[in-house]
Short mmCIF file of C-alpha atoms and ligand atoms in Angstrom, two decimals:
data_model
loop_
_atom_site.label_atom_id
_atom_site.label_comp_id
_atom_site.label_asym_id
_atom_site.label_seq_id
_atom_site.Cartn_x
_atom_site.Cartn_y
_atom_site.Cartn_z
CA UNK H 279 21.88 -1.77 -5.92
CA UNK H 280 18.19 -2.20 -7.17
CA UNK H 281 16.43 0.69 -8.06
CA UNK H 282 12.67 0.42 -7.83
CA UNK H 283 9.72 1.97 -9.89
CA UNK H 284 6.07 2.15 -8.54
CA UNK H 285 3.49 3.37 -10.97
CA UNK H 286 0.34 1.11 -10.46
CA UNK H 287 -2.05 3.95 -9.81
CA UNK H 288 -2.01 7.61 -8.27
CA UNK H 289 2.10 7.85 -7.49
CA UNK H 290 5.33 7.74 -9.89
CA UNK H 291 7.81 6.82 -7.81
CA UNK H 292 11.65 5.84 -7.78
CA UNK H 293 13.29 4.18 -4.71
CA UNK H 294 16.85 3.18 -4.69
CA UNK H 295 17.55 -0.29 -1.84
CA UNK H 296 20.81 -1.33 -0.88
CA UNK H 297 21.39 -4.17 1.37
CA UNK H 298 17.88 -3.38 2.58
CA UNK H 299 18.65 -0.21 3.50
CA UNK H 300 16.54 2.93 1.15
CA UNK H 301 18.79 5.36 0.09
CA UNK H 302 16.59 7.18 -2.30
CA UNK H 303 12.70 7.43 -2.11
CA UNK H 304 11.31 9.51 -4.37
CA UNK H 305 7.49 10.48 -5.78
CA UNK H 306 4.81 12.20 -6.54
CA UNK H 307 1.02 11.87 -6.86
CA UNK H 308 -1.64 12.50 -9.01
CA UNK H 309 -4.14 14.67 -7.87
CA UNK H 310 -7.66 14.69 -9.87
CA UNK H 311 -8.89 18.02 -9.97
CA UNK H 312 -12.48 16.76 -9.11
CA UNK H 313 -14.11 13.23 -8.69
CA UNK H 314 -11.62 10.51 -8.76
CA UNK H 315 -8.94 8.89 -10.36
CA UNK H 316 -8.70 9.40 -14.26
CA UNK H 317 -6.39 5.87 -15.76
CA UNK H 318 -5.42 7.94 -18.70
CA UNK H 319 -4.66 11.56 -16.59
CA UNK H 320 -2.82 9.62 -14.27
CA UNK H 321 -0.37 8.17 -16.99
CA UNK H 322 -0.24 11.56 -18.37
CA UNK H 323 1.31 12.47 -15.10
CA UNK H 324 3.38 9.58 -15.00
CA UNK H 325 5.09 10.27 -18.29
CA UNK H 326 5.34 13.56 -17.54
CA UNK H 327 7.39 13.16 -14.08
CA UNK H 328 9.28 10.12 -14.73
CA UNK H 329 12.89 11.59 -15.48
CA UNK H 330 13.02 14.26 -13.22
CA UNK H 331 11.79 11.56 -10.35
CA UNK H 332 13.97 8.89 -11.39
CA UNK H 333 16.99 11.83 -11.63
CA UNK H 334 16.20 13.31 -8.16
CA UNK H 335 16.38 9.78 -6.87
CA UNK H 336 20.17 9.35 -8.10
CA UNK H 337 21.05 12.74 -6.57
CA UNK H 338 19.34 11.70 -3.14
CA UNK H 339 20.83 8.29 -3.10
CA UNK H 340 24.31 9.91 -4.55
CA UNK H 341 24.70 6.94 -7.10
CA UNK H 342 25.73 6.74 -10.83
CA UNK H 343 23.03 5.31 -13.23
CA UNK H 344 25.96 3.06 -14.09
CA UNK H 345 25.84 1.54 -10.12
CA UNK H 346 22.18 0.46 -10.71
CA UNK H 347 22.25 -3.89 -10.84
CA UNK H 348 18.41 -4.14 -11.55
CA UNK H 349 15.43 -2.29 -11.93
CA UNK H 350 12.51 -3.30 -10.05
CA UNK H 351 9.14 -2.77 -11.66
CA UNK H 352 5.54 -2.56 -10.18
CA UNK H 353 3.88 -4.50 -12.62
CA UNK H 354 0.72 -5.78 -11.05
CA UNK H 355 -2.50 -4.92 -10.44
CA UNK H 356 -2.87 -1.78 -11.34
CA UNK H 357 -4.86 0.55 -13.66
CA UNK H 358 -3.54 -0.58 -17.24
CA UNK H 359 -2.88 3.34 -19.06
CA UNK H 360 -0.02 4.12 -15.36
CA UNK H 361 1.31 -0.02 -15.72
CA UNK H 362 2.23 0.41 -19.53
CA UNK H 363 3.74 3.95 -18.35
CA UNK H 364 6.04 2.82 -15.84
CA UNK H 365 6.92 -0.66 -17.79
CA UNK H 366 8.22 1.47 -20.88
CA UNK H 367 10.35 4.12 -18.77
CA UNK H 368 11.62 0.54 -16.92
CA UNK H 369 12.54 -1.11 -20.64
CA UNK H 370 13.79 1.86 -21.77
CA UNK H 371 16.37 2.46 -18.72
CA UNK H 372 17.05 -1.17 -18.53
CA UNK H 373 18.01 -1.37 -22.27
CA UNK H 374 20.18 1.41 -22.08
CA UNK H 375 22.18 -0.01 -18.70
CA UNK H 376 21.51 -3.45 -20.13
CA UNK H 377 20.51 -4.62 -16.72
CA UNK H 378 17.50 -6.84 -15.64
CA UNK H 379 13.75 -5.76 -14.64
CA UNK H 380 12.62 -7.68 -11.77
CA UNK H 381 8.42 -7.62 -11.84
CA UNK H 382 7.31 -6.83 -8.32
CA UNK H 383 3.55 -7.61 -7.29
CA UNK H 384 2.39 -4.08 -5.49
CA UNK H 385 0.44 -5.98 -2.88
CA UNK H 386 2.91 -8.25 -1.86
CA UNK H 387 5.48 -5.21 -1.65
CA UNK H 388 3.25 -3.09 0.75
CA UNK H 389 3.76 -6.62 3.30
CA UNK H 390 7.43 -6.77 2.55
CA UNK H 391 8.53 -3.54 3.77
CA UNK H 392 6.21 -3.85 6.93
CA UNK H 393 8.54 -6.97 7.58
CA UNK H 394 11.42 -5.05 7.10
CA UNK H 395 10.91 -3.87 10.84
CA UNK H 396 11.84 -7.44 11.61
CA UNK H 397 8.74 -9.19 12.10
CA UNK H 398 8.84 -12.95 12.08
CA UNK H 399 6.15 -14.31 10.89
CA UNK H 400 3.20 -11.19 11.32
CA UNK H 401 -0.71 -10.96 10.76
CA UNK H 402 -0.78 -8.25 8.02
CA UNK H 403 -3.69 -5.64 8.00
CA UNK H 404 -3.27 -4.22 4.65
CA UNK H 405 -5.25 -1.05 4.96
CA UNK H 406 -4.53 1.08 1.57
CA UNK H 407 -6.40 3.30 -1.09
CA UNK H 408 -8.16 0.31 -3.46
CA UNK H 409 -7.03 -2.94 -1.13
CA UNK H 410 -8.00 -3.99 2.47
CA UNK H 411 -6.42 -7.64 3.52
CA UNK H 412 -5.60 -9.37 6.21
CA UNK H 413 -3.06 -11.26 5.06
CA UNK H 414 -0.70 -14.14 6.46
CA UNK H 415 2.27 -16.40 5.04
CA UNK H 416 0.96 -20.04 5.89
CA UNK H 417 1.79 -23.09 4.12
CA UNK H 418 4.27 -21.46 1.58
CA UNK H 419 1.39 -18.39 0.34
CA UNK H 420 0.19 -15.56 0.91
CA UNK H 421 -3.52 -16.53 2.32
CA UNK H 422 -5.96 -13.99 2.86
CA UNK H 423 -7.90 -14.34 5.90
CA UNK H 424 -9.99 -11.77 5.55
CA UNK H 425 -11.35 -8.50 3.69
CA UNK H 426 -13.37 -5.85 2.62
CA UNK H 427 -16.28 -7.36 0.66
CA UNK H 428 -16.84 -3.70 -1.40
CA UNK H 429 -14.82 -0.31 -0.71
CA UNK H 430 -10.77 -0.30 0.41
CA UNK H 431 -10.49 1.46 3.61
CA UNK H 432 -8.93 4.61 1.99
CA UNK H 433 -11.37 4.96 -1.14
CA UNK H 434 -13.73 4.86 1.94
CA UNK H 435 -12.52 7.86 2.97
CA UNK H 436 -11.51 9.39 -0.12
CA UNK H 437 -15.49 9.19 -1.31
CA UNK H 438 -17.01 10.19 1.81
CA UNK H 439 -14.28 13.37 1.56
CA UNK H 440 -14.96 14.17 -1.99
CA UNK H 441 -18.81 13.91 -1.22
CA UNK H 442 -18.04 17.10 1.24
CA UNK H 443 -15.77 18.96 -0.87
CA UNK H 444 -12.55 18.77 1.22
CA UNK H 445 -10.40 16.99 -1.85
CA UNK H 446 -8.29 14.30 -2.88
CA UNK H 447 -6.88 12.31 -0.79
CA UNK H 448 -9.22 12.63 2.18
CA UNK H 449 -7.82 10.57 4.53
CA UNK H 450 -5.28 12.83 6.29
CA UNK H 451 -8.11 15.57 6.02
CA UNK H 452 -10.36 13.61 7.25
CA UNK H 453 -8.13 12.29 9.88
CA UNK H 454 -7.74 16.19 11.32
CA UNK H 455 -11.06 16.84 11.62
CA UNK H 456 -11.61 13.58 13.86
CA UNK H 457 -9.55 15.26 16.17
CA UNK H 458 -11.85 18.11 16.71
CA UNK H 459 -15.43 15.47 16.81
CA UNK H 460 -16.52 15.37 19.83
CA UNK H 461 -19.94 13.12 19.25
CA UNK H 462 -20.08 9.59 18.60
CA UNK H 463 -22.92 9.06 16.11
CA UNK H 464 -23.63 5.15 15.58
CA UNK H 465 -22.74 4.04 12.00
CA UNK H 466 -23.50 0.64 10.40
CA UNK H 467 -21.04 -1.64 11.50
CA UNK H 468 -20.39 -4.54 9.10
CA UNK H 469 -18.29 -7.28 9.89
CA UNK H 470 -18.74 -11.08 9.11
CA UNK H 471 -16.32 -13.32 10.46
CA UNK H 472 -13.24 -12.07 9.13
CA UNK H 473 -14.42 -9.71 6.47
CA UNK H 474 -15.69 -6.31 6.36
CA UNK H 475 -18.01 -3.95 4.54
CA UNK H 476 -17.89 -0.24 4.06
CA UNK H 477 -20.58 1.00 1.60
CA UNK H 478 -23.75 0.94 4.52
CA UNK H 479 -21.61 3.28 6.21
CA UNK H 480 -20.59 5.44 3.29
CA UNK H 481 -24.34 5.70 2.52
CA UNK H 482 -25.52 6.74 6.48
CA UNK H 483 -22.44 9.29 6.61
CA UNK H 484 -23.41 10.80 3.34
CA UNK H 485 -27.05 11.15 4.06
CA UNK H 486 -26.38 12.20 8.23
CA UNK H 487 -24.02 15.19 6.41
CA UNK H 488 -26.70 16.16 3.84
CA UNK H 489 -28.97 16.37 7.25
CA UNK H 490 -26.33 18.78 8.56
CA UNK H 491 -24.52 16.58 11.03
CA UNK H 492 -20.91 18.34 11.98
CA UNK H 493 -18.55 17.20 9.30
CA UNK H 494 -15.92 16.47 12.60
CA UNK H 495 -18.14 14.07 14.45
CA UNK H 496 -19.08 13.06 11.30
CA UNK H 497 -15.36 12.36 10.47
CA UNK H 498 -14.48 10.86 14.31
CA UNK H 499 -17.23 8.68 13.97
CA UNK H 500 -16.40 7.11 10.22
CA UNK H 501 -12.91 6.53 12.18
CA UNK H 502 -13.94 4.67 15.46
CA UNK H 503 -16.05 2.57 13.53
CA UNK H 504 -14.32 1.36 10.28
CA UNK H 505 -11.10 1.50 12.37
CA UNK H 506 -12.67 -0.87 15.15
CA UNK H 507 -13.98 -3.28 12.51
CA UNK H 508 -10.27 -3.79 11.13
CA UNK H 509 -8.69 -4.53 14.44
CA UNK H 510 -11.67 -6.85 15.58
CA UNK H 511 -10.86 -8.96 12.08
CA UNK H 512 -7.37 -8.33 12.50
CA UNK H 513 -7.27 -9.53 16.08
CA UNK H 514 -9.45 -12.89 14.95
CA UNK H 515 -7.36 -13.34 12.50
CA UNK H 516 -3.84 -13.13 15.18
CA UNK H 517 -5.89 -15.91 17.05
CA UNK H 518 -7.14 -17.98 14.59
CA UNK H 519 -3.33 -18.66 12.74
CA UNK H 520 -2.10 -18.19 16.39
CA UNK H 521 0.09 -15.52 15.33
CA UNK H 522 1.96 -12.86 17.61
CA UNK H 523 2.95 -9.68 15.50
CA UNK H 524 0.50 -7.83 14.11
CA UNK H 525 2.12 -5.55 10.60
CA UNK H 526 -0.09 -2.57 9.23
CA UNK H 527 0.53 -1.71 5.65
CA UNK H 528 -0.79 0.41 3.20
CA UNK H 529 -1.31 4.05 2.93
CA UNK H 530 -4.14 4.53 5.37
CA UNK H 531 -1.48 3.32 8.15
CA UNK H 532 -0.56 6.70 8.54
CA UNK H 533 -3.44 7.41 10.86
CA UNK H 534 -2.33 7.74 14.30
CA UNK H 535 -5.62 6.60 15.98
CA UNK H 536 -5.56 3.24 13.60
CA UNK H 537 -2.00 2.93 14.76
CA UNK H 538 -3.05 3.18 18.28
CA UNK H 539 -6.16 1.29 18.20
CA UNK H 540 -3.84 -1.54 16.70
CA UNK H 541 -1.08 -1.20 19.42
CA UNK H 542 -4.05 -1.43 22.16
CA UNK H 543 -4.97 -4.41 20.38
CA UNK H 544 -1.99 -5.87 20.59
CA UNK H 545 -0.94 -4.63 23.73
CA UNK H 546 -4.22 -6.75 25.71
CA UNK H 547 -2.88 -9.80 23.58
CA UNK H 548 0.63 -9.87 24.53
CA UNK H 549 1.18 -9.68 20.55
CA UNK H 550 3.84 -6.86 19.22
CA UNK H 551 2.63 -3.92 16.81
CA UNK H 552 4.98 -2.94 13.85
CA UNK H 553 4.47 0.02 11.40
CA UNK H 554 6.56 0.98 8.90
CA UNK H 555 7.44 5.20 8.63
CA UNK H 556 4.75 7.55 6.51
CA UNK H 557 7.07 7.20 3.81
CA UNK H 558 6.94 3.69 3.59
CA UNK H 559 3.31 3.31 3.50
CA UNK H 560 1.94 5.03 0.60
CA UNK H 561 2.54 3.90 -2.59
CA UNK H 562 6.29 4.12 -3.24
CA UNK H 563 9.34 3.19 -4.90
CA UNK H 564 11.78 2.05 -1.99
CA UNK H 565 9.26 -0.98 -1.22
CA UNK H 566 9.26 -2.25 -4.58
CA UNK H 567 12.99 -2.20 -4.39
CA UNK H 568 13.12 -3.82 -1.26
CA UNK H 569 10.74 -6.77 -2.65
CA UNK H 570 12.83 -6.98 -5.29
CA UNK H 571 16.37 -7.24 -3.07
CA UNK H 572 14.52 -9.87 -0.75
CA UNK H 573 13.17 -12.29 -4.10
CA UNK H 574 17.09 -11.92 -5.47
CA UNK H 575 18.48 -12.56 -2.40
CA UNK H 576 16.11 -15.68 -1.60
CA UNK H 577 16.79 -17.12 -4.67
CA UNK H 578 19.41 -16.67 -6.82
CA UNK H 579 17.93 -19.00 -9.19
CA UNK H 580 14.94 -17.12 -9.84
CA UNK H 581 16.84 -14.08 -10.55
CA UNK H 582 18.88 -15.41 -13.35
CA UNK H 583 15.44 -16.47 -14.72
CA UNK H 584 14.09 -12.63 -15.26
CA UNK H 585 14.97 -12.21 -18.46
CA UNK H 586 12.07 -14.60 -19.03
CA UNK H 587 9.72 -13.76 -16.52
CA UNK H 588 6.42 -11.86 -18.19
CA UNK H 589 6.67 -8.14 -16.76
CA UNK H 590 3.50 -7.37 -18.87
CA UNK H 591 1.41 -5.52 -16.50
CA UNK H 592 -1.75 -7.11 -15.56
CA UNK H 593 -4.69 -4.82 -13.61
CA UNK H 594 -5.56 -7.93 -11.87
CA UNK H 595 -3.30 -10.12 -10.21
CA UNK H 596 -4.99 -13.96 -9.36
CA UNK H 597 -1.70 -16.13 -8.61
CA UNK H 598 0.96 -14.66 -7.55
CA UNK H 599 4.67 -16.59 -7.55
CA UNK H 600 5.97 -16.48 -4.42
CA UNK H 601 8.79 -19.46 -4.44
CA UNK H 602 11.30 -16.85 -3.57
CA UNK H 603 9.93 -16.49 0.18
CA UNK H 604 11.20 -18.77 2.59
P1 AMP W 40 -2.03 3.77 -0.96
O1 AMP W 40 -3.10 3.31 -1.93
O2 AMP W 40 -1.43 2.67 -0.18
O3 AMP W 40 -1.03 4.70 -1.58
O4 AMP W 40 -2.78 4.68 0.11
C1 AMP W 40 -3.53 5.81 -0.26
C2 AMP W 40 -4.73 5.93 0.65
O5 AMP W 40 -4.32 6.18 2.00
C3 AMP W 40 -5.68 7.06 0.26
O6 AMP W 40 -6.97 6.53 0.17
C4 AMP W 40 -5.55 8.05 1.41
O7 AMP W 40 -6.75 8.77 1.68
C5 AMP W 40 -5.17 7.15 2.57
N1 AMP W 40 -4.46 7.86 3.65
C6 AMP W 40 -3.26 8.48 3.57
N2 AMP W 40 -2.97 9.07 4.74
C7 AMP W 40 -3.99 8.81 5.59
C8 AMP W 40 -4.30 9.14 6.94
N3 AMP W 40 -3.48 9.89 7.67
N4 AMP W 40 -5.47 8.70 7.47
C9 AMP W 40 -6.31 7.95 6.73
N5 AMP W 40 -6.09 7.61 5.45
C10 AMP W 40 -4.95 8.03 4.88
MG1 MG W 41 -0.82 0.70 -2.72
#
C-alpha cells in the first residue's frame, strides 16, 4: 500500500496505489488571485490543506494510516517554498508510521501512469503546465527527442488567458471558447525538427486581441496551431525511434481536440493512442504512488536502499536514476 504525495507546484495532493490499482486520489490547487504562480502562496496553501487532503484520502481509499507500507514523495523539480512543504508533511508522517519515503521524479511520474494503460514501449508527448517533452525509453533512459525551446504548452495558455482576463488555469477556458471560433487566423508556427516554440505566437495572439480579434477564434486558432505543432514532432518522433504507441501526459491532455488530433495521428500511422483519465493527468497524487509501486516492484534492491536515497527536493532535476525500469 504506497501512499503518494504531489506538491511540486500549484496542487497538494494525496493518492493511495495498490497493486497498481488508485484507490484514493485526492487534491487541490492553488489558485493565484491575479498574475501567476506565487512559490511562497502556493506553500502557504500547501501547509494549509495537507491533513485534511491526506485524511480525505484514507476515508476514500477506506484504509488505516497503520496499512500505509511507504510514502511516496514528489521531490523533484519543482518550485523550492511547495518541495520543502510536502517533504516535511512526508518526514513527519513517515516518522510517526516509521515507514520509508520513496523520492519520485514528477516528470517521470506523469509517463508512468500514461503506461499504466498498458503501453509497451510508447512515444510520450508530455504536454503539461511548465514541461513539454517528447519523451522515449531507449537504451536504458529516458531520452528526450524533442521540446519546447521557451513556454510549456499549458503556461502557453495560461498567459495568453490571463492576458484577457478569463483566470487561472486557462486552458479548459480557453478550450470552451475554441468550440464556439469559427475563423482560422494564421499564427506563427514554430517548429524545428523535433522541437517547438510558443512565445511568437503568444506575442501575435496578444497583439491580434488588443486589435479586437474575437477572443473564440482567437482561442480556436492558438489550439489548431500549437496543437498541430505537437503531433507533427510527436509523429517524427514515432518514426524516427520507429515506435508504435503514442502516450499523452500532462495536464493539458485533457483537451479533447489534442486528444483527437493525436488519435488521427495515430490512426493514418497504424500506431495506437493511449490517454490516461482527467484525473490522472494533472498534477496528482495517485501517479506518484504508482511510480513509486512500479520502482519497488522492479527492484527490490533499490527499495531497501531508501533510507539512503537524498529526498532533498531539488527545483531542477539534470540526471535522473532510472535503474529500476526494465
Ligand atoms: P499540470 O502542470 O500537468 O498539472 O497541468 C496544468 C496545465 O494544464 C495548466 O496549464 C492548464 O491550463 C492545462 N490544462 C488543464 N486542462 C486543460 C484543457 N482542457 N485544455 C488545455 N489545457 C488544459
Ligand atoms: Mg505536472
Amino acid at each position: 500500500m504506497i501512499l503518494g504525495i504531489e506538491c511540486t507546484a500549484h496542487t497538494f495532493g494525496v493518492g493511495i496505489v495498490h497493486k497498481g490499482k488508485v484507490l484514493a486520489n485526492v487534491r487541490d490547487m492553488y489558485k493565484p488571485k491575479n498574475g501567476g504562480i506565487v512559490p511562497l502562496e502556493a506553500a502557504k496553501h500547501h501547509l494549509a490543506l495537507s491533513r485534511d487532503i491526506y485524511n480525505r484520502a484514507l476515508n476514500e481509499a477506506k484504509i488505516k494510516e497503520s496499512e500505509i507500507d511507504f510514502i511516496a514523495l514528489s521531490n523533484a523539480p519543482g518550485l523550492s517554498p511547495c518541495l520543502i512543504e510536502g517533504m516535511k508533511f512526508a518526514k513527519e508522517k513517515a516518522k510517526e508510521l516509521r515507514i520509508k519515503i520513496i523520492p519520485v521524479n514528477h516528470c517521470i511520474a506523469h509517463l508512468e501512469i500514461g503506461q499504466s494503460l498498458k503501453a509497451k514501449d510508447p512515444v510520450l508527448l508530455y504536454t503539461s503546465g511548465a514541461n513539454t517533452q517528447i519523451i522515449a525509453y531507449s537504451s536504458k533512459k529516458y531520452r528526450i527527442f524533442g521540446e519546447t525551446l521557451d513556454l510549456g504548452l499549458g503556461n502557453f495558455l495560461d498567459k495568453f488567458a490571463r492576458h484577457t482576463g478569463i483566470g487561472f488555469p486557462g486552458g479548459p477556458k480557453i478550450e470552451q471558447l475554441a468550440k464556439k471560433g469559427t475563423k482560422y487566423i494564421e499564427l506563427p508556427y514554430s517548429i524545428k525538427g523535433m522541437d517547438v516554440s510558443f512565445s511568437g505566437m503568444q506575442t501575435k495572439l496578444i497583439q491580434l486581441y488588443d486589435k479586437g480579434e474575437k477572443i473564440e477564434d482567437l482561442a480556436f486558432s492558438a489550439q489548431e496551431t500549437a496543437f498541430a505543432m505537437l503531433v507533427e514532432a510527436a509523429e517524427r518522433a514515432l518514426a524516427h525511434t520507429q515506435k508504435n504507441e503514442l502516450v499523452l501526459g500532462g495536464g493539458v491532455g485533457c483537451n479533447a481536440r489534442l486528444r483527437e488530433m493525436c488519435e488521427i495521428m495515430c490512426k493514418e500511422r497504424k500506431a495506437k493512442f493511449f490517454c490516461p483519465e482527467n484525473s490522472l493527468l494533472t498534477d496528482n497524487g495517485a501517479m506518484i504512488a504508482y511510480t513509486a509501486e512500479v520502482m519497488y516492484n522492479s527492484d527490490r534492491k533499490v527499495a531497501k536502499e531508501y533510507s539512503k536515497i537524498d529526498i532533498s527536493p531539488r527545483e531542477r532535476t539534470d540526471e535522473v536514476n532510472v535503474s529500476w525500469k526494465k
